[in-house]
Amino acid sequence: MEHEELFPLLCATADGKREAFTRLYSITSGQLYAVALKMLKHRELAEEATQDAFIKIWHGASSYQRSKGTVLTWMVSIVRYRALDLMRYHNIRNEVVLDAENQAPATQMPLPTSERRRLAECLDELDQQQRQAIHLAFYGGLSHQEVVAHLDTPLGTVKSWIRRGLQSLQRCLSL
Amino acid sequence: MNYQKESLRNALAAEYVLGTLRGGARRRYQQLIMSNQTIAETTWLWEQYLNGLGEQIPPVAPDDAVWQRIQERLGFVQAPSATPAEKVASRKPVHWKNSALLALAASILIAVLWTNLRPDVTAPITHIAVVNDLQTNPLWLIEISDQQLRVMATDQLSAQPGKDYELWIVPANGNAPISLGVLPKRGELKAAAPDSLRSVPINVLAVSLEPLGGSPTGQPSEVLYTSHLINV
């Protein structure tokens, strides 16, 4: 599921080629649906987010540019924003989250790209609490308040873990 | 806040992409992305930093019905008559604020009345929009055909002196807004329908406050109102 494979499919999609879009869907829909499902927890909502994301990808294929990341990263961005919108519309609260679900994935995907490997290395360099707070927000779609409830830590501390964690991540990634 | 400051820009972009920027702050940030290229680029940078995390979780195949509905929505295949299951799956947000619902209802009512009363014109109207102020008073009525963009200012509009109002397409794909020109402050304005109205998937229309003559930068200076296009 690498950029080199997806990029020509996205270009053909931008050109209105349905077969290319079908192929793009068959390669990437599992990843996008998994992201939506982890955030939204409900199957119907995750399906709605996935549908909306692919509608947007079909219409917006020509707006992709390399400065927005790899094709897959760009697609993940689209489904995450949609999932965050749906959480807001449906007033979803993430008060109870199973620990195992929102920790770092236990198994790495096979053959990570250099970008993914670099991200994993930089995350490893963060303090454990910073990493955990960022994981909870990213994978579970938790708000600051929800991270507070989950970790039983004051709001100021949680905000500072996330802020400083993100700063360290940027320093590491831009090296 | 000074959005020019790099550290603040990065902090906001990071929390927007992470999803911890919420509520009014999130909506304001979305408007900033539309109106400020540096902020848009900082946001893309953070999408690259963080969204790779989403590629690290094991894929889960969605139900076949998801692809079926995508094809139906894009018009690739005919939709079978809706079953209860589909209605549930495609249900719309239910937590509308009353005021938003009222504003929408009012817009549609005005739009419907107005479409019915409008005299015949050569090309059929394909889309209309009503730009409301924050108190949901209609300020401009917009109708679009394949050939023409027609905008009418209502008497509810009390224009700020020394300023112009500019109309923009906000593309659905997150690209920079595209100007449709300066809006009339009274009476009506007819113009040839720009190609961008047909070629660009549109999220919303936006109206910005500008110096006389329109935006000096080619991007909206201050977004005041947004309005959804309604298919007719």
mmCIF file of N, CA and C in Angstrom, chain A residues 39-41 80-81 83-95 97 133-147 155 159 162, chain B residues 11-30:
data_model
loop_
_atom_site.group_PDB
_atom_site.id
_atom_site.type_symbol
_atom_site.label_atom_id
_atom_site.label_comp_id
_atom_site.label_asym_id
_atom_site.label_seq_id
_atom_site.Cartn_x
_atom_site.Cartn_y
_atom_site.Cartn_z
ATOM 1 N N MET A 39 -11.895 5.208 16.114
ATOM 2 C CA MET A 39 -12.313 6.486 16.692
ATOM 3 C C MET A 39 -13.788 6.464 17.078
ATOM 4 N N LEU A 40 -14.621 5.921 16.201
ATOM 5 C CA LEU A 40 -16.072 6.069 16.377
ATOM 6 C C LEU A 40 -16.704 4.913 17.137
ATOM 7 N N LYS A 41 -16.029 3.751 17.139
ATOM 8 C CA LYS A 41 -16.445 2.561 17.912
ATOM 9 C C LYS A 41 -17.734 1.907 17.408
ATOM 10 N N ARG A 80 -10.165 10.884 9.001
ATOM 11 C CA ARG A 80 -10.103 11.320 10.408
ATOM 12 C C ARG A 80 -10.924 12.591 10.627
ATOM 13 N N TYR A 81 -10.812 13.559 9.714
ATOM 14 C CA TYR A 81 -11.602 14.789 9.879
ATOM 15 C C TYR A 81 -13.091 14.470 9.840
ATOM 16 N N ALA A 83 -14.475 11.634 10.675
ATOM 17 C CA ALA A 83 -14.824 10.937 11.917
ATOM 18 C C ALA A 83 -14.957 11.939 13.074
ATOM 19 N N LEU A 84 -14.063 12.922 13.124
ATOM 20 C CA LEU A 84 -14.151 13.938 14.184
ATOM 21 C C LEU A 84 -15.448 14.742 14.046
ATOM 22 N N ASP A 85 -15.828 15.064 12.797
ATOM 23 C CA ASP A 85 -17.095 15.769 12.563
ATOM 24 C C ASP A 85 -18.274 14.936 13.052
ATOM 25 N N LEU A 86 -18.258 13.646 12.711
ATOM 26 C CA LEU A 86 -19.379 12.785 13.090
ATOM 27 C C LEU A 86 -19.468 12.647 14.604
ATOM 28 N N MET A 87 -18.312 12.606 15.266
ATOM 29 C CA MET A 87 -18.327 12.540 16.733
ATOM 30 C C MET A 87 -19.038 13.757 17.301
ATOM 31 N N ARG A 88 -18.763 14.899 16.681
ATOM 32 C CA ARG A 88 -19.362 16.136 17.172
ATOM 33 C C ARG A 88 -20.864 16.136 16.893
ATOM 34 N N TYR A 89 -21.244 15.754 15.667
ATOM 35 C CA TYR A 89 -22.662 15.751 15.314
ATOM 36 C C TYR A 89 -23.446 14.812 16.218
ATOM 37 N N HIS A 90 -22.881 13.640 16.448
ATOM 38 C CA HIS A 90 -23.626 12.631 17.194
ATOM 39 C C HIS A 90 -23.349 12.705 18.686
ATOM 40 N N ASN A 91 -22.575 13.730 19.058
ATOM 41 C CA ASN A 91 -22.317 13.939 20.482
ATOM 42 C C ASN A 91 -21.708 12.710 21.146
ATOM 43 N N ILE A 92 -20.789 12.090 20.452
ATOM 44 C CA ILE A 92 -20.186 10.877 21.006
ATOM 45 C C ILE A 92 -19.207 11.246 22.109
ATOM 46 N N ARG A 93 -19.354 10.574 23.225
ATOM 47 C CA ARG A 93 -18.433 10.795 24.332
ATOM 48 C C ARG A 93 -17.560 9.567 24.471
ATOM 49 N N ASN A 94 -16.306 9.824 24.662
ATOM 50 C CA ASN A 94 -15.364 8.719 24.803
ATOM 51 C C ASN A 94 -14.955 8.553 26.248
ATOM 52 N N GLU A 95 -15.930 8.311 27.121
ATOM 53 C CA GLU A 95 -15.560 8.237 28.519
ATOM 54 C C GLU A 95 -14.917 6.898 28.875
ATOM 55 N N VAL A 97 -12.894 3.772 27.532
ATOM 56 C CA VAL A 97 -12.105 3.240 26.438
ATOM 57 C C VAL A 97 -11.312 2.064 26.978
ATOM 58 N N ALA A 133 -0.830 9.946 26.015
ATOM 59 C CA ALA A 133 -1.871 10.970 25.827
ATOM 60 C C ALA A 133 -2.113 11.218 24.337
ATOM 61 N N ILE A 134 -1.042 11.258 23.559
ATOM 62 C CA ILE A 134 -1.179 11.492 22.114
ATOM 63 C C ILE A 134 -1.882 10.303 21.450
ATOM 64 N N HIS A 135 -1.517 9.095 21.867
ATOM 65 C CA HIS A 135 -2.185 7.911 21.312
ATOM 66 C C HIS A 135 -3.686 7.920 21.605
ATOM 67 N N LEU A 136 -4.037 8.270 22.836
ATOM 68 C CA LEU A 136 -5.454 8.289 23.211
ATOM 69 C C LEU A 136 -6.220 9.283 22.340
ATOM 70 N N ALA A 137 -5.615 10.456 22.142
ATOM 71 C CA ALA A 137 -6.290 11.479 21.337
ATOM 72 C C ALA A 137 -6.345 11.049 19.874
ATOM 73 N N PHE A 138 -5.253 10.501 19.375
ATOM 74 C CA PHE A 138 -5.211 10.171 17.945
ATOM 75 C C PHE A 138 -6.088 8.976 17.608
ATOM 76 N N TYR A 139 -5.829 7.855 18.280
ATOM 77 C CA TYR A 139 -6.552 6.630 17.897
ATOM 78 C C TYR A 139 -7.984 6.641 18.406
ATOM 79 N N GLY A 140 -8.189 7.140 19.620
ATOM 80 C CA GLY A 140 -9.519 7.071 20.206
ATOM 81 C C GLY A 140 -10.345 8.313 19.943
ATOM 82 N N GLY A 141 -9.730 9.356 19.379
ATOM 83 C CA GLY A 141 -10.452 10.599 19.151
ATOM 84 C C GLY A 141 -10.855 11.270 20.458
ATOM 85 N N LEU A 142 -10.079 11.075 21.515
ATOM 86 C CA LEU A 142 -10.441 11.658 22.809
ATOM 87 C C LEU A 142 -10.107 13.146 22.870
ATOM 88 N N SER A 143 -10.964 13.919 23.527
ATOM 89 C CA SER A 143 -10.691 15.331 23.775
ATOM 90 C C SER A 143 -9.754 15.429 24.986
ATOM 91 N N HIS A 144 -9.260 16.643 25.240
ATOM 92 C CA HIS A 144 -8.440 16.849 26.450
ATOM 93 C C HIS A 144 -9.159 16.315 27.684
ATOM 94 N N GLN A 145 -10.453 16.720 27.815
ATOM 95 C CA GLN A 145 -11.227 16.326 29.004
ATOM 96 C C GLN A 145 -11.356 14.818 29.108
ATOM 97 N N GLU A 146 -11.534 14.175 27.970
ATOM 98 C CA GLU A 146 -11.690 12.722 27.984
ATOM 99 C C GLU A 146 -10.379 12.026 28.331
ATOM 100 N N VAL A 147 -9.260 12.616 27.885
ATOM 101 C CA VAL A 147 -7.956 12.059 28.279
ATOM 102 C C VAL A 147 -7.778 12.226 29.791
ATOM 103 N N LEU A 155 -6.235 18.468 34.197
ATOM 104 C CA LEU A 155 -6.318 18.983 32.826
ATOM 105 C C LEU A 155 -5.026 19.673 32.389
ATOM 106 N N LYS A 159 -2.838 18.661 29.125
ATOM 107 C CA LYS A 159 -2.587 19.606 28.029
ATOM 108 C C LYS A 159 -1.087 19.765 27.802
ATOM 109 N N ILE A 162 0.494 16.714 26.092
ATOM 110 C CA ILE A 162 0.201 16.669 24.654
ATOM 111 C C ILE A 162 0.996 17.753 23.921
ATOM 112 N N ALA B 11 1.434 24.875 17.116
ATOM 113 C CA ALA B 11 0.658 24.306 18.222
ATOM 114 C C ALA B 11 -0.801 24.118 17.807
ATOM 115 N N LEU B 12 -1.345 25.124 17.118
ATOM 116 C CA LEU B 12 -2.753 25.031 16.702
ATOM 117 C C LEU B 12 -2.945 23.957 15.637
ATOM 118 N N ALA B 13 -2.038 23.943 14.660
ATOM 119 C CA ALA B 13 -2.159 22.947 13.585
ATOM 120 C C ALA B 13 -2.068 21.540 14.172
ATOM 121 N N ALA B 14 -1.127 21.336 15.103
ATOM 122 C CA ALA B 14 -0.925 20.011 15.694
ATOM 123 C C ALA B 14 -2.188 19.544 16.400
ATOM 124 N N GLU B 15 -2.795 20.417 17.190
ATOM 125 C CA GLU B 15 -3.971 19.989 17.959
ATOM 126 C C GLU B 15 -5.216 19.891 17.071
ATOM 127 N N TYR B 16 -5.212 20.648 15.975
ATOM 128 C CA TYR B 16 -6.307 20.492 15.013
ATOM 129 C C TYR B 16 -6.235 19.106 14.363
ATOM 130 N N VAL B 17 -5.040 18.748 13.909
ATOM 131 C CA VAL B 17 -4.886 17.456 13.232
ATOM 132 C C VAL B 17 -5.094 16.312 14.230
ATOM 133 N N LEU B 18 -4.559 16.463 15.427
ATOM 134 C CA LEU B 18 -4.724 15.430 16.458
ATOM 135 C C LEU B 18 -6.197 15.281 16.836
ATOM 136 N N GLY B 19 -6.941 16.393 16.760
ATOM 137 C CA GLY B 19 -8.372 16.336 17.075
ATOM 138 C C GLY B 19 -8.705 16.898 18.444
ATOM 139 N N THR B 20 -7.697 17.384 19.182
ATOM 140 C CA THR B 20 -7.976 17.912 20.523
ATOM 141 C C THR B 20 -8.417 19.375 20.481
ATOM 142 N N LEU B 21 -8.266 20.031 19.341
ATOM 143 C CA LEU B 21 -8.827 21.380 19.188
ATOM 144 C C LEU B 21 -10.309 21.194 18.890
ATOM 145 N N ARG B 22 -11.158 21.720 19.761
ATOM 146 C CA ARG B 22 -12.595 21.401 19.665
ATOM 147 C C ARG B 22 -13.456 22.654 19.626
ATOM 148 N N GLY B 23 -14.738 22.435 19.388
ATOM 149 C CA GLY B 23 -15.752 23.479 19.535
ATOM 150 C C GLY B 23 -15.486 24.689 18.659
ATOM 151 N N GLY B 24 -15.721 25.865 19.255
ATOM 152 C CA GLY B 24 -15.581 27.111 18.507
ATOM 153 C C GLY B 24 -14.165 27.311 17.996
ATOM 154 N N ALA B 25 -13.193 26.885 18.791
ATOM 155 C CA ALA B 25 -11.795 27.059 18.378
ATOM 156 C C ALA B 25 -11.517 26.252 17.110
ATOM 157 N N ARG B 26 -12.102 25.058 17.049
ATOM 158 C CA ARG B 26 -11.907 24.217 15.852
ATOM 159 C C ARG B 26 -12.540 24.878 14.619
ATOM 160 N N ARG B 27 -13.759 25.407 14.808
ATOM 161 C CA ARG B 27 -14.433 26.050 13.670
ATOM 162 C C ARG B 27 -13.664 27.289 13.217
ATOM 163 N N ARG B 28 -13.172 28.065 14.188
ATOM 164 C CA ARG B 28 -12.405 29.254 13.799
ATOM 165 C C ARG B 28 -11.136 28.851 13.054
ATOM 166 N N TYR B 29 -10.521 27.761 13.516
ATOM 167 C CA TYR B 29 -9.300 27.316 12.852
ATOM 168 C C TYR B 29 -9.593 26.869 11.415
ATOM 169 N N GLN B 30 -10.740 26.211 11.222
ATOM 170 C CA GLN B 30 -11.110 25.790 9.867
ATOM 171 C C GLN B 30 -11.243 26.994 8.945
#
